[in-house]
CSV table of C-alpha atoms and ligand atoms in Angstrom, one decimal:
chain,number,residue,atom,x,y,z
A,213,MET,CA,104.3,62.6,110.1
A,214,PHE,CA,102.0,63.6,113.0
A,215,GLU,CA,104.6,63.7,115.8
A,216,THR,CA,105.3,67.1,114.7
A,217,LEU,CA,102.0,68.3,115.9
A,218,THR,CA,100.4,69.0,119.2
A,219,ALA,CA,96.5,68.6,119.9
A,220,ALA,CA,94.5,71.7,118.8
A,221,PRO,CA,93.0,73.4,121.8
A,222,PRO,CA,89.2,72.9,121.9
A,223,ASP,CA,87.1,75.4,120.2
A,224,LYS,CA,85.9,77.8,122.8
A,225,ILE,CA,82.2,77.9,121.5
A,226,LEU,CA,81.7,74.6,120.0
A,227,SER,CA,83.1,72.6,122.6
A,228,LEU,CA,80.6,74.0,125.1
A,229,SER,CA,77.7,72.0,123.4
A,230,VAL,CA,79.8,68.8,123.9
A,231,ALA,CA,80.2,69.5,127.5
A,232,PHE,CA,76.6,70.4,127.9
A,233,ARG,CA,75.4,67.1,126.2
A,234,ALA,CA,77.6,65.3,128.7
A,235,ASP,CA,76.1,67.0,131.8
A,236,ASN,CA,73.5,64.9,133.4
A,237,ARG,CA,71.8,67.5,135.7
A,238,PRO,CA,68.2,67.8,134.6
A,239,GLU,CA,68.1,71.6,135.4
A,240,LYS,CA,71.2,72.3,133.1
A,241,MET,CA,70.7,75.5,130.7
A,242,ASP,CA,72.5,75.8,127.3
A,243,LEU,CA,73.2,79.5,126.7
A,244,GLY,CA,76.3,78.6,124.6
A,245,VAL,CA,76.6,78.1,120.8
A,246,GLY,CA,74.6,80.6,118.7
A,247,VAL,CA,71.5,78.3,117.7
A,248,TYR,CA,68.1,79.5,118.0
A,249,LYS,CA,65.7,77.4,120.3
A,250,ASP,CA,62.1,77.6,120.9
A,251,SER,CA,60.4,77.8,124.3
A,252,THR,CA,60.9,73.9,124.6
A,253,GLY,CA,64.5,74.1,124.0
A,254,ALA,CA,64.4,72.6,120.5
A,255,THR,CA,66.0,73.8,117.4
A,256,VAL,CA,62.9,73.2,115.0
A,257,ILE,CA,63.0,72.9,111.2
A,258,MET,CA,61.1,76.1,109.9
A,259,LYS,CA,57.7,75.3,108.3
A,260,ALA,CA,58.8,77.1,105.1
A,261,VAL,CA,62.0,75.1,104.9
A,262,ARG,CA,60.1,71.8,105.5
A,263,GLU,CA,58.0,72.4,102.8
A,264,ALA,CA,60.6,73.6,100.4
A,265,GLU,CA,62.5,70.3,101.2
A,266,LYS,CA,59.5,68.3,100.3
A,267,ARG,CA,59.2,70.3,96.8
A,268,LEU,CA,62.8,69.7,96.3
A,269,TYR,CA,62.5,65.9,96.8
A,270,ASP,CA,59.7,65.7,94.4
A,271,SER,CA,61.3,67.8,91.7
A,272,GLN,CA,64.7,67.0,91.8
A,273,THR,CA,65.9,64.8,89.0
A,274,THR,CA,69.7,64.8,89.2
A,275,LYS,CA,72.5,65.3,91.5
A,276,THR,CA,75.0,66.3,89.0
A,277,TYR,CA,77.3,69.3,89.9
A,278,LEU,CA,76.1,72.7,89.8
A,279,GLY,CA,79.0,75.5,89.2
A,280,MET,CA,81.5,76.9,91.5
A,281,GLY,CA,79.1,79.6,92.5
A,282,GLY,CA,76.4,77.1,93.6
A,283,ASP,CA,72.9,77.7,92.7
A,284,ASP,CA,72.1,81.0,90.6
A,285,GLY,CA,68.7,81.4,91.7
A,286,PHE,CA,69.8,81.2,95.1
A,287,ASN,CA,72.6,83.9,94.7
A,288,LYS,CA,70.2,86.3,92.8
A,289,ALA,CA,67.6,86.1,95.8
A,290,MET,CA,70.3,86.4,98.5
A,291,LEU,CA,71.3,89.9,97.0
A,292,LYS,CA,67.9,90.8,96.6
A,293,MET,CA,67.2,89.9,100.3
A,294,VAL,CA,70.3,92.2,101.4
A,295,PHE,CA,70.3,95.1,98.8
A,296,GLY,CA,66.2,95.3,98.2
A,297,ALA,CA,64.7,97.2,95.3
A,298,ASP,CA,67.4,99.8,94.9
A,299,GLY,CA,70.6,97.6,94.8
A,300,ASP,CA,73.2,98.6,92.2
A,301,TYR,CA,73.0,95.1,90.9
A,302,ALA,CA,75.3,95.9,87.9
A,303,ARG,CA,78.2,96.4,90.5
A,304,LEU,CA,77.2,93.2,92.7
A,305,PHE,CA,78.3,89.7,92.6
A,306,ALA,CA,77.2,86.8,95.0
A,307,GLY,CA,78.5,83.3,95.2
A,308,GLN,CA,77.0,80.5,97.3
A,309,THR,CA,79.3,79.2,100.1
A,310,ALA,CA,79.4,76.5,102.6
A,311,GLY,CA,77.8,78.6,105.4
A,312,GLY,CA,78.8,82.2,106.7
A,313,THR,CA,82.2,80.9,107.7
A,314,GLY,CA,82.6,79.8,104.0
A,315,ALA,CA,81.8,83.2,103.0
A,316,LEU,CA,84.3,84.8,105.5
A,317,ARG,CA,86.9,82.6,104.6
A,318,THR,CA,86.5,82.7,100.5
A,319,LEU,CA,86.2,86.5,100.9
A,320,ALA,CA,89.3,86.7,103.2
A,321,GLU,CA,91.2,84.5,100.6
A,322,LEU,CA,90.4,87.1,97.7
A,323,LEU,CA,91.1,89.9,99.8
A,324,ALA,CA,94.7,88.5,100.8
A,325,ARG,CA,95.2,87.8,97.1
A,326,ALA,CA,94.2,91.4,96.1
A,327,ARG,CA,96.0,93.3,98.9
A,328,PRO,CA,98.4,91.0,100.8
A,329,ASP,CA,99.9,93.7,103.0
A,330,ALA,CA,96.3,95.0,104.1
A,331,THR,CA,95.5,94.8,107.8
A,332,VAL,CA,92.0,93.8,108.9
A,333,TRP,CA,90.6,96.0,111.6
A,334,LEU,CA,88.2,93.9,114.1
A,335,SER,CA,85.9,95.3,116.7
A,336,ASP,CA,87.1,94.7,120.3
A,337,PRO,CA,85.7,92.2,121.1
A,338,THR,CA,84.6,90.3,118.0
A,339,TRP,CA,83.4,86.9,117.3
A,340,ALA,CA,86.2,84.6,118.4
A,341,ASN,CA,86.5,82.7,115.0
A,342,HIS,CA,87.2,85.9,113.0
A,343,PHE,CA,90.7,86.0,113.8
A,344,PRO,CA,91.6,82.3,112.9
A,345,ILE,CA,89.8,82.7,109.8
A,346,LEU,CA,91.5,85.7,108.6
A,347,LYS,CA,94.9,84.5,109.8
A,348,ALA,CA,94.4,81.2,107.7
A,349,ALA,CA,93.9,83.5,104.6
A,350,GLY,CA,97.3,85.1,105.5
A,351,LEU,CA,95.8,88.5,106.5
A,352,ASN,CA,97.1,90.7,109.4
A,353,THR,CA,94.6,91.4,112.0
A,354,THR,CA,94.3,94.2,114.6
A,355,THR,CA,91.6,95.9,116.7
A,356,TYR,CA,89.4,98.8,117.0
A,357,PRO,CA,87.8,99.9,120.4
A,358,TYR,CA,84.2,99.0,120.1
A,359,PHE,CA,82.4,97.9,123.4
A,360,ASP,CA,82.5,99.7,126.7
A,361,ALA,CA,82.1,96.8,129.3
A,362,ALA,CA,81.1,99.5,132.0
A,363,THR,CA,78.2,100.7,130.3
A,364,GLY,CA,77.2,97.9,127.9
A,365,LYS,CA,77.3,100.5,124.8
A,366,VAL,CA,79.4,101.0,121.9
A,367,LYS,CA,82.4,103.5,122.5
A,368,PHE,CA,81.7,105.3,119.4
A,369,ASP,CA,84.1,108.1,119.7
A,370,ALA,CA,86.9,105.8,120.6
A,371,MET,CA,86.0,103.4,117.7
A,372,LEU,CA,86.4,106.4,115.2
A,373,GLU,CA,89.3,107.6,116.7
A,374,GLY,CA,91.0,104.0,116.6
A,375,LEU,CA,90.0,103.6,112.9
A,376,LYS,CA,92.0,106.9,112.1
A,377,ALA,CA,95.2,104.8,112.5
A,378,ALA,CA,94.3,102.6,109.8
A,379,LYS,CA,96.1,103.0,106.6
A,380,ALA,CA,94.6,103.5,103.1
A,381,GLY,CA,93.8,100.1,101.8
A,382,ASP,CA,93.4,98.4,104.9
A,383,ILE,CA,89.9,96.3,105.7
A,384,VAL,CA,87.6,97.1,108.4
A,385,LEU,CA,85.4,94.2,109.4
A,386,LEU,CA,81.9,95.4,110.6
A,387,HIS,CA,79.1,93.3,112.1
A,388,GLY,CA,76.2,94.4,109.7
A,389,CYS,CA,73.6,93.7,112.6
A,390,CYS,CA,73.4,92.1,115.9
A,391,HIS,CA,77.0,92.3,116.9
A,392,ASN,CA,78.4,88.9,118.2
A,393,PRO,CA,79.4,88.7,121.1
A,394,THR,CA,78.4,91.9,122.6
A,395,GLY,CA,74.7,92.6,121.0
A,396,ALA,CA,75.5,96.4,121.0
A,397,ASN,CA,75.0,97.9,117.7
A,398,LEU,CA,75.7,101.2,116.1
A,399,THR,CA,72.7,103.6,115.2
A,400,ILE,CA,72.3,104.6,111.6
A,401,GLU,CA,73.5,108.0,112.3
A,402,GLN,CA,76.8,106.5,113.7
A,403,TRP,CA,76.9,104.2,110.5
A,404,ASP,CA,76.8,107.1,108.4
A,405,LYS,CA,79.7,108.6,110.2
A,406,VAL,CA,81.7,105.2,109.8
A,407,ALA,CA,80.9,105.4,106.2
A,408,ASP,CA,82.2,108.7,105.6
A,409,LEU,CA,85.5,107.9,107.6
A,410,LEU,CA,85.8,104.6,105.3
A,411,VAL,CA,85.5,106.9,102.3
A,412,ALA,CA,87.9,109.6,103.7
A,413,GLN,CA,90.5,107.3,104.5
A,414,ASN,CA,90.0,104.7,101.6
A,415,LEU,CA,89.5,101.8,103.7
A,416,PHE,CA,87.5,98.8,102.5
A,417,PRO,CA,84.4,97.5,104.5
A,418,PHE,CA,84.1,93.8,105.2
A,419,VAL,CA,80.6,93.1,106.4
A,420,ASP,CA,79.7,90.0,108.5
A,421,LEU,CA,75.9,90.1,108.2
A,422,ALA,CA,75.2,86.5,109.8
A,423,TYR,CA,72.0,87.6,111.8
A,424,GLN,CA,69.8,89.3,109.1
A,425,GLY,CA,66.1,89.2,110.8
A,426,PHE,CA,67.2,88.6,114.2
A,427,GLY,CA,67.8,92.5,115.4
A,428,ASP,CA,65.3,95.0,114.2
A,429,GLY,CA,63.6,93.1,111.2
A,430,LEU,CA,64.7,91.6,107.9
A,431,GLU,CA,64.6,95.0,106.1
A,432,ASP,CA,66.0,97.1,108.9
A,433,ASP,CA,68.9,94.7,109.6
A,434,CYS,CA,70.2,95.6,106.1
A,435,ALA,CA,70.1,99.3,106.5
A,436,PRO,CA,73.6,99.7,107.5
A,437,THR,CA,74.9,97.4,104.7
A,438,ARG,CA,72.9,99.3,102.1
A,439,LEU,CA,74.0,102.7,103.4
A,440,LEU,CA,77.6,101.7,103.1
A,441,ALA,CA,76.9,100.3,99.5
A,442,LYS,CA,75.4,103.9,98.5
A,443,LYS,CA,78.7,105.6,99.7
A,444,VAL,CA,81.6,103.4,99.3
A,445,PRO,CA,83.1,102.3,95.8
A,446,GLU,CA,83.8,98.5,96.9
A,447,MET,CA,82.9,96.3,99.8
A,448,ALA,CA,82.5,92.6,100.6
A,449,ILE,CA,79.7,90.9,102.5
A,450,ALA,CA,79.5,87.6,104.3
A,451,THR,CA,75.9,86.3,104.8
A,452,SER,CA,74.7,83.3,106.4
A,453,CYS,CA,71.3,81.2,106.1
A,454,SER,CA,72.2,79.3,109.4
A,455,LYS,CA,70.3,81.4,111.7
A,456,ASN,CA,67.6,83.1,109.8
A,457,PHE,CA,66.5,79.8,107.9
A,458,SER,CA,67.7,77.5,110.8
A,459,VAL,CA,69.6,75.5,108.4
A,460,TYR,CA,72.9,75.2,110.6
A,461,ARG,CA,74.2,71.8,109.7
A,462,ASP,CA,73.4,72.1,105.9
A,463,ARG,CA,76.0,74.9,105.5
A,464,VAL,CA,74.6,77.6,103.4
A,465,GLY,CA,75.8,81.1,103.2
A,466,CYS,CA,76.8,83.7,100.5
A,467,ALA,CA,79.8,85.8,99.7
A,468,MET,CA,78.9,89.0,98.1
A,469,LEU,CA,81.1,91.9,96.5
A,470,LEU,CA,80.2,95.5,95.5
A,471,CYS,CA,82.8,96.5,92.8
A,472,LYS,CA,83.6,99.8,91.1
A,473,ASP,CA,81.9,98.9,87.9
A,474,ALA,CA,80.5,95.6,85.9
A,475,ASP,CA,84.2,95.0,84.4
A,476,ALA,CA,85.6,94.8,88.0
A,477,VAL,CA,82.6,92.3,88.8
A,478,LYS,CA,83.7,89.9,86.3
A,479,ILE,CA,87.3,89.8,87.3
A,480,ALA,CA,86.8,89.9,91.3
A,481,GLY,CA,83.9,87.4,90.9
A,482,SER,CA,85.8,84.9,88.7
A,483,GLN,CA,88.6,85.0,91.4
A,484,LEU,CA,86.4,84.7,94.2
A,485,LEU,CA,85.0,81.5,92.6
A,486,MET,CA,88.5,80.3,92.1
A,487,MET,CA,89.1,80.4,95.8
A,488,THR,CA,85.9,78.0,96.5
A,489,ARG,CA,87.3,75.9,93.7
A,490,THR,CA,90.6,75.4,95.5
A,491,MET,CA,89.1,75.1,99.0
A,492,TYR,CA,86.0,72.6,98.4
A,493,SER,CA,85.5,72.9,94.8
A,494,MET,CA,81.8,74.0,95.2
A,495,PRO,CA,79.1,74.4,98.1
A,496,PRO,CA,76.7,72.0,99.2
A,497,ASP,CA,73.4,72.3,97.3
A,498,HIS,CA,70.5,71.1,99.4
A,499,ALA,CA,69.6,74.0,101.8
A,500,ALA,CA,70.5,76.5,99.4
A,501,ALA,CA,68.0,75.0,96.8
A,502,ALA,CA,65.5,75.0,99.6
A,503,VAL,CA,66.2,78.7,100.5
A,504,ARG,CA,65.8,79.5,96.7
A,505,ILE,CA,62.5,77.6,96.5
A,506,ILE,CA,61.2,79.8,99.4
A,507,LEU,CA,62.5,82.9,98.3
A,508,GLU,CA,61.2,82.6,94.7
A,509,ASP,CA,57.5,81.7,96.2
A,510,GLU,CA,55.5,84.5,97.4
A,511,ALA,CA,53.4,82.4,99.8
A,512,LEU,CA,56.4,80.3,101.2
A,513,THR,CA,58.4,83.7,101.7
A,514,ALA,CA,55.5,85.0,103.7
A,515,ASN,CA,55.5,81.9,105.8
A,516,TRP,CA,59.0,82.0,106.5
A,517,LYS,CA,59.0,85.7,107.2
A,518,ALA,CA,56.2,85.3,109.8
A,519,GLU,CA,58.0,82.3,111.7
A,520,LEU,CA,61.4,84.4,111.6
A,521,GLU,CA,59.5,87.5,113.2
A,522,GLU,CA,58.2,85.3,115.7
A,523,MET,CA,61.6,84.1,116.6
A,524,ARG,CA,63.0,87.7,116.7
A,525,LEU,CA,60.0,88.9,118.8
A,526,ARG,CA,60.6,86.0,121.3
A,527,MET,CA,64.2,87.1,121.8
A,528,LEU,CA,63.1,90.7,122.4
A,529,ASN,CA,60.8,89.5,125.1
A,530,LEU,CA,63.4,87.3,126.7
A,531,ARG,CA,65.7,90.1,126.7
A,532,LYS,CA,63.2,92.3,128.5
A,533,GLY,CA,62.2,89.6,131.0
A,534,PHE,CA,65.7,88.5,131.9
A,535,ALA,CA,66.9,92.3,132.3
A,536,GLU,CA,63.9,92.7,134.8
A,537,ALA,CA,64.7,89.5,136.6
A,538,LEU,CA,68.3,90.8,137.1
A,539,ARG,CA,67.1,94.0,138.2
A,540,ARG,CA,64.8,92.6,140.9
A,541,TYR,CA,67.5,90.3,142.2
A,542,SER,CA,70.6,92.4,142.1
A,543,ASN,CA,68.6,95.5,143.1
A,544,SER,CA,70.5,97.4,140.4
A,545,ASP,CA,70.2,98.7,136.9
A,546,ARG,CA,73.6,97.1,136.2
A,547,PHE,CA,72.1,94.6,133.6
A,548,ASP,CA,69.4,96.9,131.8
A,549,PHE,CA,71.5,97.0,128.8
A,550,ILE,CA,70.4,93.3,128.0
A,551,ALA,CA,67.0,94.9,127.2
A,552,GLU,CA,68.5,97.4,124.8
A,553,HIS,CA,70.8,95.2,122.9
A,554,ARG,CA,69.7,93.4,119.8
A,555,GLY,CA,70.4,89.7,118.4
A,556,MET,CA,71.1,86.5,119.7
A,557,PHE,CA,74.0,87.6,122.1
A,558,SER,CA,74.8,89.8,125.0
A,559,ARG,CA,77.6,89.8,127.3
A,560,LEU,CA,76.7,89.8,131.0
A,561,GLY,CA,80.0,91.4,132.1
A,562,ILE,CA,81.0,88.9,134.6
A,563,THR,CA,84.5,87.3,135.0
A,564,GLU,CA,85.6,84.0,133.7
A,565,ALA,CA,85.7,82.5,137.0
A,566,GLN,CA,82.1,83.5,137.6
A,567,VAL,CA,81.0,82.1,134.5
A,568,ASP,CA,82.9,78.8,135.6
A,569,ARG,CA,80.9,78.6,138.7
A,570,LEU,CA,77.6,79.1,136.9
A,571,ARG,CA,78.6,76.0,135.0
A,572,GLU,CA,80.0,74.1,138.0
A,573,GLU,CA,77.3,75.1,140.5
A,574,TYR,CA,74.1,75.3,138.5
A,575,GLY,CA,74.9,73.9,135.1
A,576,ILE,CA,74.4,77.0,133.3
A,577,TYR,CA,76.6,77.1,130.2
A,578,MET,CA,77.7,80.3,128.5
A,579,VAL,CA,81.2,81.3,126.7
A,580,GLY,CA,83.9,82.3,129.1
A,581,ASP,CA,83.7,86.0,128.0
A,582,SER,CA,80.1,85.8,129.5
A,583,ARG,CA,78.4,85.9,126.2
A,584,PHE,CA,75.1,84.0,126.5
A,585,ASN,CA,72.6,83.0,123.7
A,586,VAL,CA,69.5,84.9,124.3
A,587,ALA,CA,67.5,82.3,122.4
A,588,GLY,CA,68.7,79.6,124.9
A,589,LEU,CA,66.7,81.5,127.8
A,590,LYS,CA,63.3,80.0,128.8
A,591,GLU,CA,60.4,82.2,129.7
A,592,ASP,CA,59.7,80.1,132.9
A,593,ARG,CA,63.3,80.0,134.3
A,594,LEU,CA,64.5,83.6,134.1
A,595,ASP,CA,64.0,84.2,137.9
A,596,GLU,CA,65.9,81.1,138.5
A,597,LEU,CA,68.8,82.2,136.1
A,598,ALA,CA,68.8,85.6,137.4
A,599,LYS,CA,69.1,84.3,141.1
A,600,ALA,CA,72.0,82.2,140.1
A,601,VAL,CA,73.8,84.9,138.3
A,602,VAL,CA,73.4,87.2,141.2
A,603,SER,CA,74.7,84.6,143.7
A,604,VAL,CA,78.1,84.2,141.8
A,605,LEU,CA,78.7,88.2,141.9
B,8,LMR,C1,78.2,81.3,117.5
B,8,LMR,O1,79.1,82.4,117.5
B,8,LMR,O2,78.0,80.6,118.5
B,8,LMR,C2,78.0,80.7,116.2
B,8,LMR,O3,78.1,81.5,115.1
B,8,LMR,C3,78.5,79.3,115.9
B,8,LMR,C4,79.8,79.4,115.7
B,8,LMR,O4,80.1,79.0,114.7
B,8,LMR,O5,80.7,79.8,116.5
């Protein structure tokens, strides 16, 4: 059977963690996979999550199946977290998934079933796993211009121009906040223009919202999604609790749909759940239940929000400190963009060979396209890191 196969190439992001663990150098730095770490380098369990897990342990009396859509209370709370007080809830559907990737994949399957000829337009660059996920669902992919490596900014005019080539019914994948891998995001005015273009050309927005709360704050990070929802007739949103609740390995996300009306919600929602049924039947429960317990309890929510905000502010400070250190050591403003970007990632804009040298000579691990995880930086090692980066330029 398996003689027909060749070994799969290692995953460019996940394999970095394996290589990092195997590295014996004490001074090594992990700026690879997108996992939040505190100033000691630990990925701690958030206090509210810990408390919710305790309550779950004390109150849960059965492990019998939930439905294909998971925990109803979780789904409701997630919709509220994304769409706030004035969401058009009669037109919205949510189904719990196995992580943000599970949400992307089930939504991609649904879109492929609804419109098999559609092409999905992805930003250049985008999160590396977007391509294989969409392809596995049978969708065609292509790219629109997005990031200007020379300035570290979004090429907005080129983006709009590129999207003009999309045909009616095509799908445009947009990063709701904290663009991965560049950290360069659209302004709200630019989002407004994108929304108008989507409507004018009858394009379908597919929003990947994996980092809510890591950019400008829990509410502000949803502003683009809410703006789109006010203008477009239909859209899909993939959310994740991996980062903002720090429950990575427990795999919790949510696939959401905005439909034309309540009847369409019934049809599309039932088909979405059927995608889950044929892939993994239903999502894992544990951390989704913990997230629901948090979001249904005012005090726990406040505690979670405060800890999340601490994480966000720490990343902003690290961005500032790293940009300043690079300015000092490189004697240039080449890296100032790092302080302007938002979220977990930015791209240094160095070559793959230079990334290799950082790993080989200094034990500094980042993705080959020079994407680094801001949360992997350490306050007291920014100078050391900046010096190393400048030494390989
Ligand atoms: C990342 O981009 O590093 C994370 O989202 C982890 C992953 O699944 O790639």
